[in-house]
PDB file of C-alpha atoms in Angstrom:
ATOM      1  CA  UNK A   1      98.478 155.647   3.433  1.00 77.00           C
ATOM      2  CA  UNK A   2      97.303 153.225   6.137  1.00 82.00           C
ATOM      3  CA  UNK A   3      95.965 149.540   4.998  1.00 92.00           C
ATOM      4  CA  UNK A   4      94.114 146.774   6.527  1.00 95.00           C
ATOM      5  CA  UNK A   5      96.463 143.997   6.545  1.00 96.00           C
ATOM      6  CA  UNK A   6      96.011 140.232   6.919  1.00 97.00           C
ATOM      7  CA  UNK A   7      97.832 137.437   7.987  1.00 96.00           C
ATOM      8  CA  UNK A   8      98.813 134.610   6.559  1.00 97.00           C
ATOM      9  CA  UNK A   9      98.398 135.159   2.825  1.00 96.00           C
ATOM     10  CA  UNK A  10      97.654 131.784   2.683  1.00 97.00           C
ATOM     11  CA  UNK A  11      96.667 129.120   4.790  1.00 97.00           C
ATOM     12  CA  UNK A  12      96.099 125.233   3.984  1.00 98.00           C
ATOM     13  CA  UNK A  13      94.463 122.587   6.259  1.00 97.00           C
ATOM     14  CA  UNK A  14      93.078 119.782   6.713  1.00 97.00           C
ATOM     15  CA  UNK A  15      88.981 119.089   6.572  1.00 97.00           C
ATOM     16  CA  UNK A  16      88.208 119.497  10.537  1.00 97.00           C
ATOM     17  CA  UNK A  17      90.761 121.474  12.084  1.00 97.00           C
ATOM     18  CA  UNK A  18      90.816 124.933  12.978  1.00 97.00           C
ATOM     19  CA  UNK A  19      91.872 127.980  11.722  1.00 98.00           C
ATOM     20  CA  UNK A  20      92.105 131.420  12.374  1.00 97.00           C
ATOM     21  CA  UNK A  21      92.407 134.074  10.407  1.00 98.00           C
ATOM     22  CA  UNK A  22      93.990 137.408  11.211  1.00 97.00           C
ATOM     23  CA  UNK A  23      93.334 141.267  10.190  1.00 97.00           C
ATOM     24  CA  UNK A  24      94.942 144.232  11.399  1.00 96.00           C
ATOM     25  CA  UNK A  25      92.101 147.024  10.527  1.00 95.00           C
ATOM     26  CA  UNK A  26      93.518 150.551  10.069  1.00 93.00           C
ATOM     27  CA  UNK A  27      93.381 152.106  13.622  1.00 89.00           C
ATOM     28  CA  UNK A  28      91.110 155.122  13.579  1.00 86.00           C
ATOM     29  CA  UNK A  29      88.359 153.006  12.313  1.00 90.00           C
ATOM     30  CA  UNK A  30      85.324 151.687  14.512  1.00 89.00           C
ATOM     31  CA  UNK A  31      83.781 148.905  12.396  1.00 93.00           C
ATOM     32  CA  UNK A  32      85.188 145.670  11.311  1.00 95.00           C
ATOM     33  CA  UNK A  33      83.711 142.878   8.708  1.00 96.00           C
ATOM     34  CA  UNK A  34      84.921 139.545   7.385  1.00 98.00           C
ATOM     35  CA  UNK A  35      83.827 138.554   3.513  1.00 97.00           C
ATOM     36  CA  UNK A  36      84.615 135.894   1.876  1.00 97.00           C
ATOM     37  CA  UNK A  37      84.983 134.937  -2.430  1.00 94.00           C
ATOM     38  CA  UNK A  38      84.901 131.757  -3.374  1.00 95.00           C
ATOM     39  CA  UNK A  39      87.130 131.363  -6.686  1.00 91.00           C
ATOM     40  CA  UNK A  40      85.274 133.248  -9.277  1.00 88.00           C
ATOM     41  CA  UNK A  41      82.322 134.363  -7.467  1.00 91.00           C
ATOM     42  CA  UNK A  42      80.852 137.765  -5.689  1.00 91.00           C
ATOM     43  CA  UNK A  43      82.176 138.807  -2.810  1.00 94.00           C
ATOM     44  CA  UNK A  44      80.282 137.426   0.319  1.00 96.00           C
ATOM     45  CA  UNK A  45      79.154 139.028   3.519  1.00 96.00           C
ATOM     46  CA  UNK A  46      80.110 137.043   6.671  1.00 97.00           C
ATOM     47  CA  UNK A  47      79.931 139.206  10.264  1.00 97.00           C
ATOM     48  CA  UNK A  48      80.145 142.560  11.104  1.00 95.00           C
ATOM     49  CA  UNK A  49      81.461 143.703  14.153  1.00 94.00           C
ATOM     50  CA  UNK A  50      81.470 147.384  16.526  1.00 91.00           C
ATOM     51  CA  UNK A  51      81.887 148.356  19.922  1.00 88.00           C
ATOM     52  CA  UNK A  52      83.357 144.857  20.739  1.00 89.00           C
ATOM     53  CA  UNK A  53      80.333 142.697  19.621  1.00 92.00           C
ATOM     54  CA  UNK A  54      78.686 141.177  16.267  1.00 94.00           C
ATOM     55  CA  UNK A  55      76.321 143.790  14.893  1.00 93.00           C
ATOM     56  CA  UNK A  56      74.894 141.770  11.697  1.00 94.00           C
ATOM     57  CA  UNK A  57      75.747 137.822  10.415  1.00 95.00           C
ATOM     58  CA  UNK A  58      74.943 136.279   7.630  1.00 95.00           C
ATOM     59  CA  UNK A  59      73.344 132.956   7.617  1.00 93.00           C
ATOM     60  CA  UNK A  60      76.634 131.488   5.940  1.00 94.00           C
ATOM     61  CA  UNK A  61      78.211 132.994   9.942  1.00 96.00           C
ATOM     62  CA  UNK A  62      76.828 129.718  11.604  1.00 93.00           C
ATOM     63  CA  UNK A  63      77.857 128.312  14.928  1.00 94.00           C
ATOM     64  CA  UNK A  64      81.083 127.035  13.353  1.00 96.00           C
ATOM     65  CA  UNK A  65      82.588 130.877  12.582  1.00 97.00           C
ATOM     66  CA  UNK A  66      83.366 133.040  15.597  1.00 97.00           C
ATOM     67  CA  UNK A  67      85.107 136.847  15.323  1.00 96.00           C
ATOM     68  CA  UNK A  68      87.060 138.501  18.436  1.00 94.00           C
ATOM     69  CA  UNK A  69      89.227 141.586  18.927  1.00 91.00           C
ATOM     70  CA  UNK A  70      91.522 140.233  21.486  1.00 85.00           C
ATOM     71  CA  UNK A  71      93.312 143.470  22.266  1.00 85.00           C
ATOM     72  CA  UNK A  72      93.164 147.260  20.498  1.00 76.00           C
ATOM     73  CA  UNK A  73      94.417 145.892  16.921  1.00 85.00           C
ATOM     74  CA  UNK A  74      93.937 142.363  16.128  1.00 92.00           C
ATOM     75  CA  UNK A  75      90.636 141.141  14.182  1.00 95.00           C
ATOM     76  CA  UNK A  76      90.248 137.235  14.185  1.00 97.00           C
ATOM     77  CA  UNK A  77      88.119 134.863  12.196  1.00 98.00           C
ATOM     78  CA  UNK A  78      87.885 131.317  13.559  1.00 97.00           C
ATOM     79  CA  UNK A  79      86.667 128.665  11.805  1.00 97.00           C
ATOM     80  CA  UNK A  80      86.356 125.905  14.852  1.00 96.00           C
ATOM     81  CA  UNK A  81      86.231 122.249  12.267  1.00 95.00           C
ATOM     82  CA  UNK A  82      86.726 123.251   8.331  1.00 97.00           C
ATOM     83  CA  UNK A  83      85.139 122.025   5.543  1.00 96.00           C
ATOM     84  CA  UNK A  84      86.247 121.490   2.144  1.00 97.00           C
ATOM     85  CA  UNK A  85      83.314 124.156   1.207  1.00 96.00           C
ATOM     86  CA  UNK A  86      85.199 127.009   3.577  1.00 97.00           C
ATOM     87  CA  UNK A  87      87.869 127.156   1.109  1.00 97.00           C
ATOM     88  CA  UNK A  88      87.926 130.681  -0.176  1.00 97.00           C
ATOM     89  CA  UNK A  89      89.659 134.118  -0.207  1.00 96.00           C
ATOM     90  CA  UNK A  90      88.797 135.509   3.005  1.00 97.00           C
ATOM     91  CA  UNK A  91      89.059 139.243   3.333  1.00 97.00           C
ATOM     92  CA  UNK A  92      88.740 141.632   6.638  1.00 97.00           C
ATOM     93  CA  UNK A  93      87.601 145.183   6.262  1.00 96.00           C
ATOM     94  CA  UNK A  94      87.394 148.229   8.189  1.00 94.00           C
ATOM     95  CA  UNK A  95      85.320 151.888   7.865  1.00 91.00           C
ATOM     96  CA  UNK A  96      85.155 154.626   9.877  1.00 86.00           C
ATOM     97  CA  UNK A  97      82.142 155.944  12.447  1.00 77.00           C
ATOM     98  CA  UNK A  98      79.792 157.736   9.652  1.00 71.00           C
ATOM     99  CA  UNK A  99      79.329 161.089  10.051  1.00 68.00           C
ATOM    100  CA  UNK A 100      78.570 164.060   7.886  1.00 64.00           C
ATOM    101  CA  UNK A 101      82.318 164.227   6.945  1.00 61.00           C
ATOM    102  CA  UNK A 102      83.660 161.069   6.690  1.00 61.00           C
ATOM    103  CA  UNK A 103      82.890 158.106   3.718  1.00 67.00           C
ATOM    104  CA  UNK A 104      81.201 154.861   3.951  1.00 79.00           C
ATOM    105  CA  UNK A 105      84.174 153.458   2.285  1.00 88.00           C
ATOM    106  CA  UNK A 106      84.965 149.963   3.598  1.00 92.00           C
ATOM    107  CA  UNK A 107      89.303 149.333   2.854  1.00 93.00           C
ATOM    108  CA  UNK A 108      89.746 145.870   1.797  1.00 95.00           C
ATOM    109  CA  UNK A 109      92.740 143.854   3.530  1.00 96.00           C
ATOM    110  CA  UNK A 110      95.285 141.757   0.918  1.00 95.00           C
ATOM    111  CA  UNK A 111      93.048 138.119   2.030  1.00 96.00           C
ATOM    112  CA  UNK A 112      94.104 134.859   3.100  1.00 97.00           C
ATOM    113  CA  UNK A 113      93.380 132.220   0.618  1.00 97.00           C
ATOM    114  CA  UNK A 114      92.412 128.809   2.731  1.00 98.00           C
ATOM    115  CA  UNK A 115      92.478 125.975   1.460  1.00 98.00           C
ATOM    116  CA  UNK A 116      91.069 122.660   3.136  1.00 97.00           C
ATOM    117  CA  UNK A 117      92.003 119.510   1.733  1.00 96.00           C
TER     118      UNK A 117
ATOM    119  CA  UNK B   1      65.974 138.802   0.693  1.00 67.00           C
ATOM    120  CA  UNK B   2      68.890 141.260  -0.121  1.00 82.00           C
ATOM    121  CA  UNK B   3      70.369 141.037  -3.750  1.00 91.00           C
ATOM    122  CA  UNK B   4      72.296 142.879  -6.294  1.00 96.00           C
ATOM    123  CA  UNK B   5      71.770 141.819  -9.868  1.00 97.00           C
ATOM    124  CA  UNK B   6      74.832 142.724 -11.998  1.00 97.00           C
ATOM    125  CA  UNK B   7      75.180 143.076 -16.018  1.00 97.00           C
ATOM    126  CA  UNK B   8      76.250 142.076 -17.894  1.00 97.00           C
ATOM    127  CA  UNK B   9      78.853 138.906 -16.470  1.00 96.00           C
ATOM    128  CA  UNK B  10      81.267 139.982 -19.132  1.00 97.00           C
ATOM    129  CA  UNK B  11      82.033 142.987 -21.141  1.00 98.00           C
ATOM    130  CA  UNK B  12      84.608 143.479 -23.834  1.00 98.00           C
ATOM    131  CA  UNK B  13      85.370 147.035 -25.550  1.00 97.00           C
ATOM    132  CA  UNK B  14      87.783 148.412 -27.870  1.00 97.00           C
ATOM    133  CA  UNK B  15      90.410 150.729 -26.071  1.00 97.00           C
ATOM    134  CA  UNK B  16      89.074 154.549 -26.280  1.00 97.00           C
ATOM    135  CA  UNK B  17      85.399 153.220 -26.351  1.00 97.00           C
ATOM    136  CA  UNK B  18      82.658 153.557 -22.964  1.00 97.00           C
ATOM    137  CA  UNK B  19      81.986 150.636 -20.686  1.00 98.00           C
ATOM    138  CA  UNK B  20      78.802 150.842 -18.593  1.00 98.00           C
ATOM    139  CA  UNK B  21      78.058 148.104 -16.147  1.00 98.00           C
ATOM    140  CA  UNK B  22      74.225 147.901 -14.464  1.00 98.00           C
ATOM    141  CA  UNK B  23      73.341 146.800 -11.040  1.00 98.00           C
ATOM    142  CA  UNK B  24      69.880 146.184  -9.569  1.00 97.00           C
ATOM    143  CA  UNK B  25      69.482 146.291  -5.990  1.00 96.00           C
ATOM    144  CA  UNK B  26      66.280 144.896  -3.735  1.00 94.00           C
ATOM    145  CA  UNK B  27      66.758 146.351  -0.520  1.00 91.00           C
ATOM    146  CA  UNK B  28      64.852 149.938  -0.826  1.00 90.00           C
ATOM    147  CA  UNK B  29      67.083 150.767   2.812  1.00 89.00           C
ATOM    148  CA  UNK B  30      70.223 150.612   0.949  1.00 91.00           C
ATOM    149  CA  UNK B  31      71.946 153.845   0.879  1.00 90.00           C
ATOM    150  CA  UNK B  32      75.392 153.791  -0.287  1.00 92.00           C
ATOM    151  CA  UNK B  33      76.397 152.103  -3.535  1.00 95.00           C
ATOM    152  CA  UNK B  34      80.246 151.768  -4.058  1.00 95.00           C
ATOM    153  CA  UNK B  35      81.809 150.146  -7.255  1.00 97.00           C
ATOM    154  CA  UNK B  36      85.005 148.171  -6.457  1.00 96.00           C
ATOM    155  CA  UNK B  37      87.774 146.579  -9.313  1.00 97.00           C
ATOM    156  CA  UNK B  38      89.482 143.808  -8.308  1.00 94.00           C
ATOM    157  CA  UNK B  39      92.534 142.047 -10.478  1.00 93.00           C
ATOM    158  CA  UNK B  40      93.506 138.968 -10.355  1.00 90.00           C
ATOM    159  CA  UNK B  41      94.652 137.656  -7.031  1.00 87.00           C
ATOM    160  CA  UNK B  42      94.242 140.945  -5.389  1.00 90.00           C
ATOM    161  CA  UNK B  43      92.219 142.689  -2.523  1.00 92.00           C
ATOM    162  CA  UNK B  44      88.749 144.828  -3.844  1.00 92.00           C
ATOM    163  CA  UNK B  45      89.435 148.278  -4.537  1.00 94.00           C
ATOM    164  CA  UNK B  46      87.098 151.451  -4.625  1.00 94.00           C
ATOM    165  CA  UNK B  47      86.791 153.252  -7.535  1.00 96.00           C
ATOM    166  CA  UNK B  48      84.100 155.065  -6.769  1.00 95.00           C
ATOM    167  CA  UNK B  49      80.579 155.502  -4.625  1.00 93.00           C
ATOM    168  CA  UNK B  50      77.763 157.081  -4.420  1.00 92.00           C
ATOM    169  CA  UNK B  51      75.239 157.940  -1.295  1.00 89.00           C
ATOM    170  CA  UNK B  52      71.268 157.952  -1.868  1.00 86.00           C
ATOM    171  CA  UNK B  53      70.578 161.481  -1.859  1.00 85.00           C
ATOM    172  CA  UNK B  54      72.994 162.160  -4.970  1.00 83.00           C
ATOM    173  CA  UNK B  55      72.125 160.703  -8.372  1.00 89.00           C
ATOM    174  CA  UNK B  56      75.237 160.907 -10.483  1.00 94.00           C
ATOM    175  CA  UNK B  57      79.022 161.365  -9.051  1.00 93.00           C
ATOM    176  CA  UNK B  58      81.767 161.791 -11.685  1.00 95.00           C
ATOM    177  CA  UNK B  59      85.668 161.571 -11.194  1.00 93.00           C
ATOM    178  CA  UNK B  60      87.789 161.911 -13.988  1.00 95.00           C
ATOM    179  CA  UNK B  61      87.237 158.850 -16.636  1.00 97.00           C
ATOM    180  CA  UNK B  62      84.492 157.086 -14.302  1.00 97.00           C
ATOM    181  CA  UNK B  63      80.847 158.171 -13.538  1.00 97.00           C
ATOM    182  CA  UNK B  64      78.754 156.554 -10.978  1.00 97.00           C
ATOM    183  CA  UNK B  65      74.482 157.362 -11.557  1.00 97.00           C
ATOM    184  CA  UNK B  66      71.502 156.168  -9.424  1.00 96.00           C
ATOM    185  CA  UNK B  67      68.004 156.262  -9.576  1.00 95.00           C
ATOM    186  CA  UNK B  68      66.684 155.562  -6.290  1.00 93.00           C
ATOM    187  CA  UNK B  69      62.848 154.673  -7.685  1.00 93.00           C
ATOM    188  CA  UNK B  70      64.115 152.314 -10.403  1.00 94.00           C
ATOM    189  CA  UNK B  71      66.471 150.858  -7.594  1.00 95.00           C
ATOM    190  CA  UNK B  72      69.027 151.225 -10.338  1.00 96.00           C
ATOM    191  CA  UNK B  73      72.597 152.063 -10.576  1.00 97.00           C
ATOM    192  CA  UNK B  74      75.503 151.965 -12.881  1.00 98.00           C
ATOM    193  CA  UNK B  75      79.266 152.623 -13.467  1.00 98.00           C
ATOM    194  CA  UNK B  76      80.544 154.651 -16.903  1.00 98.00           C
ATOM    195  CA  UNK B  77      83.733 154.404 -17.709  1.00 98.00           C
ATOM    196  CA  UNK B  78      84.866 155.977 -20.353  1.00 97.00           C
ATOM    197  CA  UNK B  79      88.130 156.639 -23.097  1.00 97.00           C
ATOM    198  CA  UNK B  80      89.113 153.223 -21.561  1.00 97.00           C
ATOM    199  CA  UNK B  81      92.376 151.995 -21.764  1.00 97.00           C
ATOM    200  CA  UNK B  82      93.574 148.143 -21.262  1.00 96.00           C
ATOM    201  CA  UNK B  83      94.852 149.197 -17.754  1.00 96.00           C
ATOM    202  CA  UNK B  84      90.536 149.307 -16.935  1.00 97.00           C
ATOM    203  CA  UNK B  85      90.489 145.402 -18.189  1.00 97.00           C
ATOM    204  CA  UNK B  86      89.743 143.720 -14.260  1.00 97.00           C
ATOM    205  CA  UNK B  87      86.568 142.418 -12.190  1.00 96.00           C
ATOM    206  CA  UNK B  88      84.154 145.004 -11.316  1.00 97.00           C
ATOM    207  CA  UNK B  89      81.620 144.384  -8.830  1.00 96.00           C
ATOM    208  CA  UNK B  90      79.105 146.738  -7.545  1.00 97.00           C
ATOM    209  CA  UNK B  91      77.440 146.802  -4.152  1.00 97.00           C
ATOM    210  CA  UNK B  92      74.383 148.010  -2.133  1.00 95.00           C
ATOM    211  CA  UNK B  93      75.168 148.965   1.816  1.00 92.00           C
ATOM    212  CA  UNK B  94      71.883 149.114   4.000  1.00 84.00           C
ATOM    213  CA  UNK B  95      72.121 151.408   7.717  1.00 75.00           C
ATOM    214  CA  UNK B  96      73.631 148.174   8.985  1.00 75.00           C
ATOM    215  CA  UNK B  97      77.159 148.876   6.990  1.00 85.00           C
ATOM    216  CA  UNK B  98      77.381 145.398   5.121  1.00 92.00           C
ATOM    217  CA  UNK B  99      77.902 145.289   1.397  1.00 95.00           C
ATOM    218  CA  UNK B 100      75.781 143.697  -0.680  1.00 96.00           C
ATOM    219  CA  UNK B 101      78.266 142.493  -3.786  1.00 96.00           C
ATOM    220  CA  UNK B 102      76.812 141.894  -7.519  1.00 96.00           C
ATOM    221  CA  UNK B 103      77.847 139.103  -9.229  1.00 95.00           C
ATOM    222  CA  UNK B 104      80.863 140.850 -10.834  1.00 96.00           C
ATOM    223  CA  UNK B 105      81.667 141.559 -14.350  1.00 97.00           C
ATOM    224  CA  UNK B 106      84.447 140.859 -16.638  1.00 97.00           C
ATOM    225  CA  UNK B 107      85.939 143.948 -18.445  1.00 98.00           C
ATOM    226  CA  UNK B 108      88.502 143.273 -21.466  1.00 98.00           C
ATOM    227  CA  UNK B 109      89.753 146.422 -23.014  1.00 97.00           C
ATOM    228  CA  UNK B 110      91.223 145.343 -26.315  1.00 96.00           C
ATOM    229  CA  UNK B 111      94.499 147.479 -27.487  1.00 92.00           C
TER     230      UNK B 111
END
């Protein structure tokens, strides 16, 4: 069965550098979103992304996040200068186009924990 | 704003006994409500979801009801078995596609 998968598992750095974050969504499906968890909370909204452009952001997505699909199967997060507060579990997902016959169901990728020290 | 109340933050049950976890969301546009478990260290995982125009959806041990005017939904699991003990969250998905995530709750299933 096909997965979303992410790369690295884990990524550490220090406050102010950049990072990005990579997700291979399964490659049928149309939509793309980035979440992230802080250790021991909910599950966070970040950006959602079709037809090669944002769709929705949250206000956590400010002008320091940025998403691109650089060719047909990479999905990038970039966090352009890091804080200690963007360490997290990040996770990428991916749906299908809705339509009578297929689901709304969103398959989670593995995450990369960052860490900013 | 958008929110999903979950409860309760932790539940503990006796193996073989029901579990039933509550979620309240805001947004009357939400549409699809899936429940996801996650274990430690690991990526979200479906269980099981439900669209607005269906109030209850049942597969095997688990059972997924809504009520669309009480904005309410919750998860039934029953004959549980320590295997069930993970994270649960539920979550609320407007038009737009985003999930809306609950505040997640603990489940212990005690052998």
């Amino acid at each position: 069965e096909p997965e979303v998968t992410q790369t690295p598992s884990h990524q550490v750095t220090q406050m102010g550098q950049e990072v990005i974050l990579r997700c291979v969504p399964i490659s049928n499906h149309l939509y793309f979103y980035w979440y992230r968890q802080i250790l021991g909370q909910k599950v966070e909204f970040l950006v959602s992304f079709y037809n090669n452009e944002i769709s929705e952001k949250s206000e956590i997505f400010d002008d320091q996040f940025s998403v691109e699909r650089p060719d047909g199967s990479n999905f990038t997060l970039k966090i352009r200068s890091t804080k200690l507060e963007d360490s997290a579990m990040y996770f990428c997902a991916s749906r299908q186009h809705r339509t009578e016959y297929t689901t709304d169901t969103q398959y989670f990728g593995p995450g990369t924990r960052l860490t900013v020290l | 704003g958008e929110n999903v109340e979950q409860h309760p933050s932790t539940l503990s049950v006796q193996e073989g006994d029901s579990a039933v976890i509550k979620c309240t969301y805001s947004d009357s546009a939400s549409n699809y409500f899936p429940w996801y478990k996650q274990e430690l260290g690991k990526r979200p995982q479906l269980i099981i979801d439900i669209r607005s125009n269906v109030g209850e959806k049942k597969d095997q041990r688990i059972a997924v009801t809504l009520n669309k005017t009480a904005k309410h939904f919750s998860l039934h699991i029953t004959e549980t078995q320590p295997e069930d003990s993970a994270v649960y969250f539920c979550a609320a998905s407007p038009y737009t596609g985003k999930l809306i995530f609950g505040q997640g709750t603990t489940l212990q299933v005690k052998p």
